Amino acid sequence: MENGKTIISKQFKLLTISGDASYRKFYRKIYQHQNVSTIIVFSKKDKFKNLLVYSAINQFLSKNNIRSPKLIKENYKKGFIEIEDFGNISFHNVLKKSKSKFYIYKKIVNLLIRLQRIKPRIIKNFFGKSYRFKNYSITQLHKESDLFFDWYLPLIMKKKQVLKIKYILRKKLQMLYKKLKFKNNTFVHRDFHSLNLMKIRDRIGIIDSQDAIIGNPTYDLVSLIDDVRIKTSNKLKNNIFNYYLKKNPKNYKKKKKDFVNDFNILSVQRSLKIIGIFSRLFKRDKKKKYLKLIPYTWQLLELRLKREMFNEIGNILNKFISLKDRKKINFHEN
C-alpha cells in the first residue's frame, strides 16, 4: 500500500484517499462488481493509538448508539485495519454549501449532548486487552499549549526570545488553567469539528476518535464553535452556544458564568495548541497546507482574548508577535 497508487485485483480496487493530520494513510477498498466499499487505515507509527485504541473507541461508541465506523478486519502485524466506509460527505462540505447553517449546527449539538451522556468506562481492544480512558489534567493542557512555544514561535523569532516568552506565558497559563470550574467527568472526543462529522443519509457519523479522553464538558463545544476550518459569524457562534445551554439536560444554564469561563479558557488553550500543531505539521511533516489555517486560528484566539481575564496574556502576545506575523502563511522549512 503505497501513497499515490491505485491497486487493482479481480476482487477489489484500492484507491488512495486524502489523509488527516496523523501518521495514518487511508485507502478506499472498492469491491469489484458490488456496490460495496470499506476503508483501510494504515499506520506505521503510533499503531497502538491509531489502530487498537481507535477501533476500541469506535466499538465503544457504537454500543452507545453513536454512529462510528465498525471494525471489519484487522492485521495489526502489518499495520492496518479495515473499517466501515462512511463515504465522502463531511459536515464541513454540508455547512459550506448550506444557507441555514444554524439548523445543521442544532443537529450536531444534539449529537454532542448524546455523546456527553455516555458514561466512560474501561473498554477492550480487538486483542481483548483493556483500555482505560485518560483524564485531562493541567499537565496535559500545558503539554498541548507548549506546542505553540515549541513549534510556532521558532518560525518567527530566535530561540532566546522563544524561551523568554515561554517562561512568562507558561506562568500566566498555569494561573488560567487553575481557574477552570467544571470537573473532568465528561466524554470528550477532543476533535469534534465539521471534518470529523460525516453525513450518512439522515444521520451523523463520527470519525477520528482515537484521542478521546475524560475532560471538561465545554471542550468539544469549543472544538465545534471555534472550528478553525470553517469561518462563522460571532452571531452564529453565540446562537450555537446558547442552543447547547438550552437543550442540555444537565442544565448548565444555571451555571452559565462558570460555563462561559471554562469555554473561553479552553478556547484560548486549544487555539494555542492548534497553531503549534499546524506549525509542527509544516516543519516536521512537510505538510505546508496547514499554514493557511493559522491566520484564522489567530482570529479565534484574539476573539476570546478580548475578555478581561485574558488581559495579561493578550498584552504579552501583542508585545512580541506582530499582526503581520499572525497573518503570515509562508515560512522557510529549514
Coordinates of C-alpha atoms in Angstrom, one line a residue:
M1 CA 0.0 0.0 0.0
E2 CA 1.9 3.0 -1.2
N3 CA 0.6 6.5 -1.1
G4 CA -0.4 7.8 -4.5
K5 CA -1.0 4.4 -6.1
T6 CA -4.1 2.5 -7.2
I7 CA -4.1 -1.2 -6.7
I8 CA -6.5 -3.3 -8.8
S9 CA -7.2 -7.0 -8.4
K10 CA -10.1 -9.3 -9.5
Q11 CA -11.8 -8.9 -6.2
F12 CA -11.3 -5.2 -5.5
K13 CA -9.8 -1.8 -6.3
L14 CA -7.8 0.1 -3.7
L15 CA -7.8 3.9 -4.1
T16 CA -5.7 6.3 -2.1
I17 CA -7.9 8.9 -0.3
S18 CA -6.8 12.1 1.4
G19 CA -5.4 11.7 4.9
D20 CA -5.6 13.8 8.1
A21 CA -3.0 15.4 10.4
S22 CA -1.9 12.0 11.8
Y23 CA 0.6 9.4 10.7
R24 CA -2.1 7.3 9.1
K25 CA -2.8 6.7 5.5
F26 CA -6.3 5.9 4.1
Y27 CA -7.4 3.7 1.2
R28 CA -10.9 3.1 -0.1
K29 CA -11.3 -0.6 -0.9
I30 CA -14.0 -0.9 -3.6
Y31 CA -15.2 -4.5 -4.2
Q32 CA -15.5 -5.3 -7.9
H33 CA -19.0 -5.9 -9.3
Q34 CA -20.5 -4.9 -5.9
N35 CA -21.8 -1.6 -4.7
V36 CA -19.7 -2.0 -1.5
S37 CA -16.6 -0.2 -0.2
T38 CA -14.6 -0.2 3.0
I39 CA -11.7 1.9 4.4
I40 CA -8.2 0.6 5.0
V41 CA -6.5 2.5 7.8
F42 CA -2.7 2.0 7.6
S43 CA -0.3 3.2 10.2
K44 CA 3.4 2.5 10.7
K45 CA 3.9 4.9 13.6
D46 CA 1.7 5.1 16.8
K47 CA 0.0 1.8 15.8
F48 CA -1.4 1.4 19.3
K49 CA -3.3 4.7 19.2
N50 CA -4.2 4.8 15.5
L51 CA -5.3 1.2 15.2
L52 CA -6.0 -0.5 18.6
V53 CA -7.4 2.4 20.5
Y54 CA -9.2 3.9 17.5
S55 CA -11.1 0.7 16.8
A56 CA -11.8 0.1 20.5
I57 CA -13.3 3.6 20.9
N58 CA -15.3 3.2 17.7
Q59 CA -16.8 -0.1 19.1
F60 CA -17.5 1.6 22.4
L61 CA -19.4 4.5 20.7
S62 CA -21.3 2.1 18.5
K63 CA -22.5 0.2 21.6
N64 CA -23.8 3.5 22.9
N65 CA -25.8 4.2 19.8
I66 CA -23.3 6.8 18.4
R67 CA -22.6 6.1 14.7
S68 CA -18.9 5.3 14.3
P69 CA -17.0 3.0 11.9
K70 CA -17.3 -0.7 12.6
L71 CA -14.3 -2.9 12.5
I72 CA -14.4 -5.4 9.7
K73 CA -10.9 -6.9 9.7
E74 CA -7.6 -6.3 11.5
N75 CA -4.0 -7.1 10.6
Y76 CA -2.1 -5.4 13.4
K77 CA 1.2 -7.0 12.5
K78 CA 1.1 -5.5 9.0
G79 CA -0.1 -2.2 10.5
F80 CA -3.7 -1.8 9.2
I81 CA -7.3 -2.3 10.0
E82 CA -10.3 -2.4 7.7
I83 CA -13.4 -0.4 8.8
E84 CA -16.8 0.7 7.6
D85 CA -16.8 3.4 4.9
F86 CA -18.9 6.5 5.8
G87 CA -18.4 8.0 2.3
N88 CA -17.0 11.3 1.2
I89 CA -19.5 13.9 2.6
S90 CA -18.4 15.6 5.8
F91 CA -20.4 18.2 7.6
H92 CA -17.6 20.7 6.5
N93 CA -19.0 20.2 3.0
V94 CA -22.6 20.4 4.1
L95 CA -22.1 23.6 6.2
K96 CA -20.1 25.4 3.4
K97 CA -23.0 24.8 1.0
S98 CA -25.9 25.4 3.4
K99 CA -27.8 28.7 3.7
S100 CA -29.3 27.6 7.0
K101 CA -26.2 26.7 9.0
F102 CA -27.8 27.1 12.4
Y103 CA -30.3 24.4 11.6
I104 CA -27.5 22.0 10.8
Y105 CA -25.5 23.0 13.9
K106 CA -28.5 22.3 16.1
K107 CA -28.4 18.7 14.8
I108 CA -24.7 18.5 15.6
V109 CA -25.3 19.9 19.1
N110 CA -28.0 17.4 19.7
L111 CA -25.5 14.6 18.8
L112 CA -22.8 16.2 21.1
I113 CA -25.3 16.2 24.0
R114 CA -26.0 12.5 23.4
L115 CA -22.2 11.9 23.2
Q116 CA -21.7 13.6 26.5
R117 CA -24.4 11.4 28.2
I118 CA -22.1 8.4 27.8
K119 CA -20.6 7.2 31.0
P120 CA -16.9 6.5 30.1
R121 CA -15.5 3.2 31.4
I122 CA -12.9 0.7 30.6
I123 CA -13.1 -0.7 27.1
K124 CA -11.4 -3.6 25.3
N125 CA -9.4 -3.6 22.1
F126 CA -9.6 -6.4 19.5
F127 CA -6.9 -8.4 21.3
G128 CA -9.1 -8.4 24.4
K129 CA -6.9 -6.1 26.4
S130 CA -8.5 -3.4 28.5
Y131 CA -8.1 0.3 27.7
R132 CA -8.9 3.0 30.3
F133 CA -9.8 6.5 29.2
K134 CA -7.3 9.1 30.5
N135 CA -8.3 12.2 32.3
Y136 CA -7.5 15.7 31.1
S137 CA -5.1 17.3 33.6
I138 CA -3.4 20.7 33.9
T139 CA -0.2 18.9 32.9
Q140 CA -1.9 17.7 29.7
L141 CA -3.3 21.2 29.0
H142 CA 0.3 22.6 29.3
K143 CA 1.7 19.8 27.1
E144 CA -0.7 20.9 24.4
S145 CA -0.3 24.7 24.6
D146 CA 3.5 24.2 24.8
L147 CA 3.3 23.2 21.1
F148 CA 2.7 26.9 20.4
F149 CA 6.1 27.8 22.0
D150 CA 8.0 24.8 20.7
W151 CA 6.9 24.8 17.1
Y152 CA 5.2 28.1 16.1
L153 CA 7.4 30.7 17.8
P154 CA 10.7 29.3 16.4
L155 CA 9.2 30.1 12.9
I156 CA 9.1 33.8 13.7
M157 CA 11.8 34.5 16.3
K158 CA 15.1 33.5 17.7
K159 CA 15.5 30.8 20.3
K160 CA 16.4 33.2 23.2
Q161 CA 13.2 35.2 22.7
V162 CA 11.2 32.0 22.5
L163 CA 12.4 30.8 25.8
K164 CA 11.7 34.2 27.4
I165 CA 8.1 34.3 26.1
K166 CA 7.5 30.6 27.1
Y167 CA 8.8 31.3 30.6
I168 CA 6.5 34.3 31.1
L169 CA 3.4 32.9 29.4
R170 CA 3.5 29.5 31.0
K171 CA 3.1 31.1 34.4
K172 CA 0.1 33.0 33.2
L173 CA -1.4 29.9 31.6
Q174 CA -0.9 27.9 34.8
M175 CA -3.0 30.5 36.7
L176 CA -5.6 30.4 34.0
Y177 CA -5.9 26.6 33.9
K178 CA -6.4 26.6 37.7
K179 CA -9.5 28.8 37.2
L180 CA -11.4 26.0 35.4
K181 CA -14.6 25.4 37.3
F182 CA -16.0 22.1 36.0
K183 CA -14.6 18.7 36.9
N184 CA -13.2 16.3 34.3
N185 CA -16.2 14.0 34.2
T186 CA -17.4 14.1 30.6
F187 CA -16.6 12.0 27.5
V188 CA -14.5 14.3 25.2
H189 CA -13.9 13.4 21.6
R190 CA -11.2 16.1 21.5
D191 CA -11.5 16.9 17.8
F192 CA -15.3 17.4 17.5
H193 CA -15.3 19.6 14.4
S194 CA -17.0 19.6 11.0
L195 CA -14.4 17.5 9.1
N196 CA -14.7 14.6 11.6
L197 CA -18.5 14.5 11.3
M198 CA -19.8 12.6 8.3
K199 CA -23.2 12.7 6.6
I200 CA -24.6 9.2 6.4
R201 CA -28.1 9.7 4.9
D202 CA -30.1 11.3 7.7
R203 CA -27.5 10.5 10.4
I204 CA -24.2 11.9 11.6
G205 CA -21.2 9.6 11.9
I206 CA -18.2 10.4 14.0
I207 CA -14.6 9.6 12.9
D208 CA -11.1 10.3 14.2
S209 CA -11.9 9.3 17.8
Q210 CA -8.6 7.8 18.9
D211 CA -7.7 10.8 21.1
A212 CA -10.9 10.6 23.2
I213 CA -10.4 11.5 26.9
I214 CA -12.4 12.3 30.1
G215 CA -12.5 16.1 30.4
N216 CA -14.3 19.3 30.7
P217 CA -17.9 19.5 29.3
T218 CA -17.1 22.7 27.4
Y219 CA -14.2 21.2 25.4
D220 CA -16.0 19.6 22.4
L221 CA -18.3 22.6 22.2
V222 CA -15.2 24.7 21.8
S223 CA -14.0 22.4 19.0
L224 CA -17.3 22.8 17.2
I225 CA -17.9 26.5 17.7
D226 CA -14.3 27.7 17.2
D227 CA -13.7 25.3 14.3
V228 CA -10.6 26.6 12.6
R229 CA -11.6 25.0 9.3
I230 CA -14.8 26.9 8.7
K231 CA -15.5 30.6 9.3
T232 CA -18.7 31.5 11.1
S233 CA -20.0 34.8 12.4
N234 CA -19.9 35.8 16.0
K235 CA -23.7 35.8 16.0
L236 CA -23.9 32.2 14.8
K237 CA -21.2 31.2 17.4
N238 CA -23.4 32.7 20.2
N239 CA -26.5 31.1 18.8
I240 CA -24.9 27.6 18.9
F241 CA -23.6 28.2 22.4
N242 CA -27.0 29.3 23.7
Y243 CA -28.8 26.4 22.0
Y244 CA -26.4 24.0 23.7
L245 CA -27.2 25.5 27.1
K246 CA -30.9 25.5 26.4
K247 CA -31.0 21.8 25.3
N248 CA -28.5 20.2 27.7
P249 CA -30.4 18.2 30.4
K250 CA -27.6 18.9 32.9
N251 CA -28.9 22.5 32.9
Y252 CA -25.5 24.3 32.6
K253 CA -27.6 27.4 32.1
K254 CA -27.9 27.8 35.9
K255 CA -24.1 27.8 36.0
K256 CA -23.7 29.9 32.8
K257 CA -21.0 32.1 34.3
D258 CA -18.8 29.1 35.1
F259 CA -19.6 27.5 31.8
V260 CA -18.6 30.7 29.9
N261 CA -15.4 30.9 32.0
D262 CA -14.3 27.4 31.1
F263 CA -15.4 27.7 27.4
N264 CA -13.2 30.7 26.9
I265 CA -10.2 29.3 28.8
L266 CA -10.2 26.1 26.8
S267 CA -10.8 28.0 23.6
V268 CA -7.6 30.0 24.2
Q269 CA -5.7 26.8 25.2
R270 CA -7.0 25.0 22.1
S271 CA -6.1 27.8 19.7
L272 CA -2.5 27.9 21.0
K273 CA -2.4 24.1 20.7
I274 CA -3.7 24.2 17.1
I275 CA -1.3 27.0 15.9
G276 CA 1.5 24.8 17.4
I277 CA 0.2 21.6 15.7
F278 CA -0.1 23.3 12.3
S279 CA 3.4 24.6 12.6
R280 CA 4.7 21.2 13.5
L281 CA 2.9 19.6 10.6
F282 CA 4.7 22.1 8.3
K283 CA 8.1 22.0 9.9
R284 CA 8.4 18.3 10.8
D285 CA 6.0 16.5 8.4
K286 CA 6.4 18.9 5.4
K287 CA 2.6 19.4 5.2
K288 CA 2.5 23.0 4.1
K289 CA -1.2 23.2 3.5
Y290 CA -2.0 23.6 7.3
L291 CA -0.2 27.0 7.4
K292 CA -3.2 28.5 5.6
L293 CA -5.3 27.8 8.6
I294 CA -3.1 29.7 11.1
P295 CA -4.3 33.3 10.4
Y296 CA -8.0 32.3 11.1
T297 CA -6.9 30.4 14.3
W298 CA -5.2 33.7 15.4
Q299 CA -8.5 35.5 14.8
L300 CA -10.3 33.0 17.0
L301 CA -7.7 33.4 19.7
E302 CA -7.9 37.1 19.5
L303 CA -11.7 36.9 19.8
R304 CA -11.5 35.0 23.1
L305 CA -8.6 37.2 24.4
K306 CA -10.9 40.2 24.4
R307 CA -12.2 39.3 27.8
E308 CA -10.7 41.0 30.8
M309 CA -9.4 37.8 32.4
F310 CA -7.0 37.4 29.4
N311 CA -5.6 41.0 29.5
E312 CA -2.1 39.9 30.6
I313 CA -1.8 37.1 28.1
G314 CA -3.1 39.3 25.3
N315 CA -0.7 42.1 26.2
I316 CA 2.3 39.7 26.2
L317 CA 1.3 38.3 22.8
N318 CA 0.7 41.8 21.4
K319 CA 4.1 42.9 22.6
F320 CA 6.1 40.1 20.9
I321 CA 4.0 38.9 17.9
S322 CA 3.0 41.4 15.2
L323 CA -0.2 41.3 13.2
K324 CA 2.0 40.7 10.2
D325 CA 3.4 37.5 11.6
R326 CA -0.1 36.4 12.6
K327 CA -1.3 36.7 9.1
K328 CA 1.8 35.1 7.6
I329 CA 1.3 31.8 5.7
N330 CA 4.7 31.4 4.2
F331 CA 7.6 30.2 6.3
H332 CA 11.0 28.7 5.4
E333 CA 11.1 24.9 6.0
N334 CA 14.8 25.0 7.1

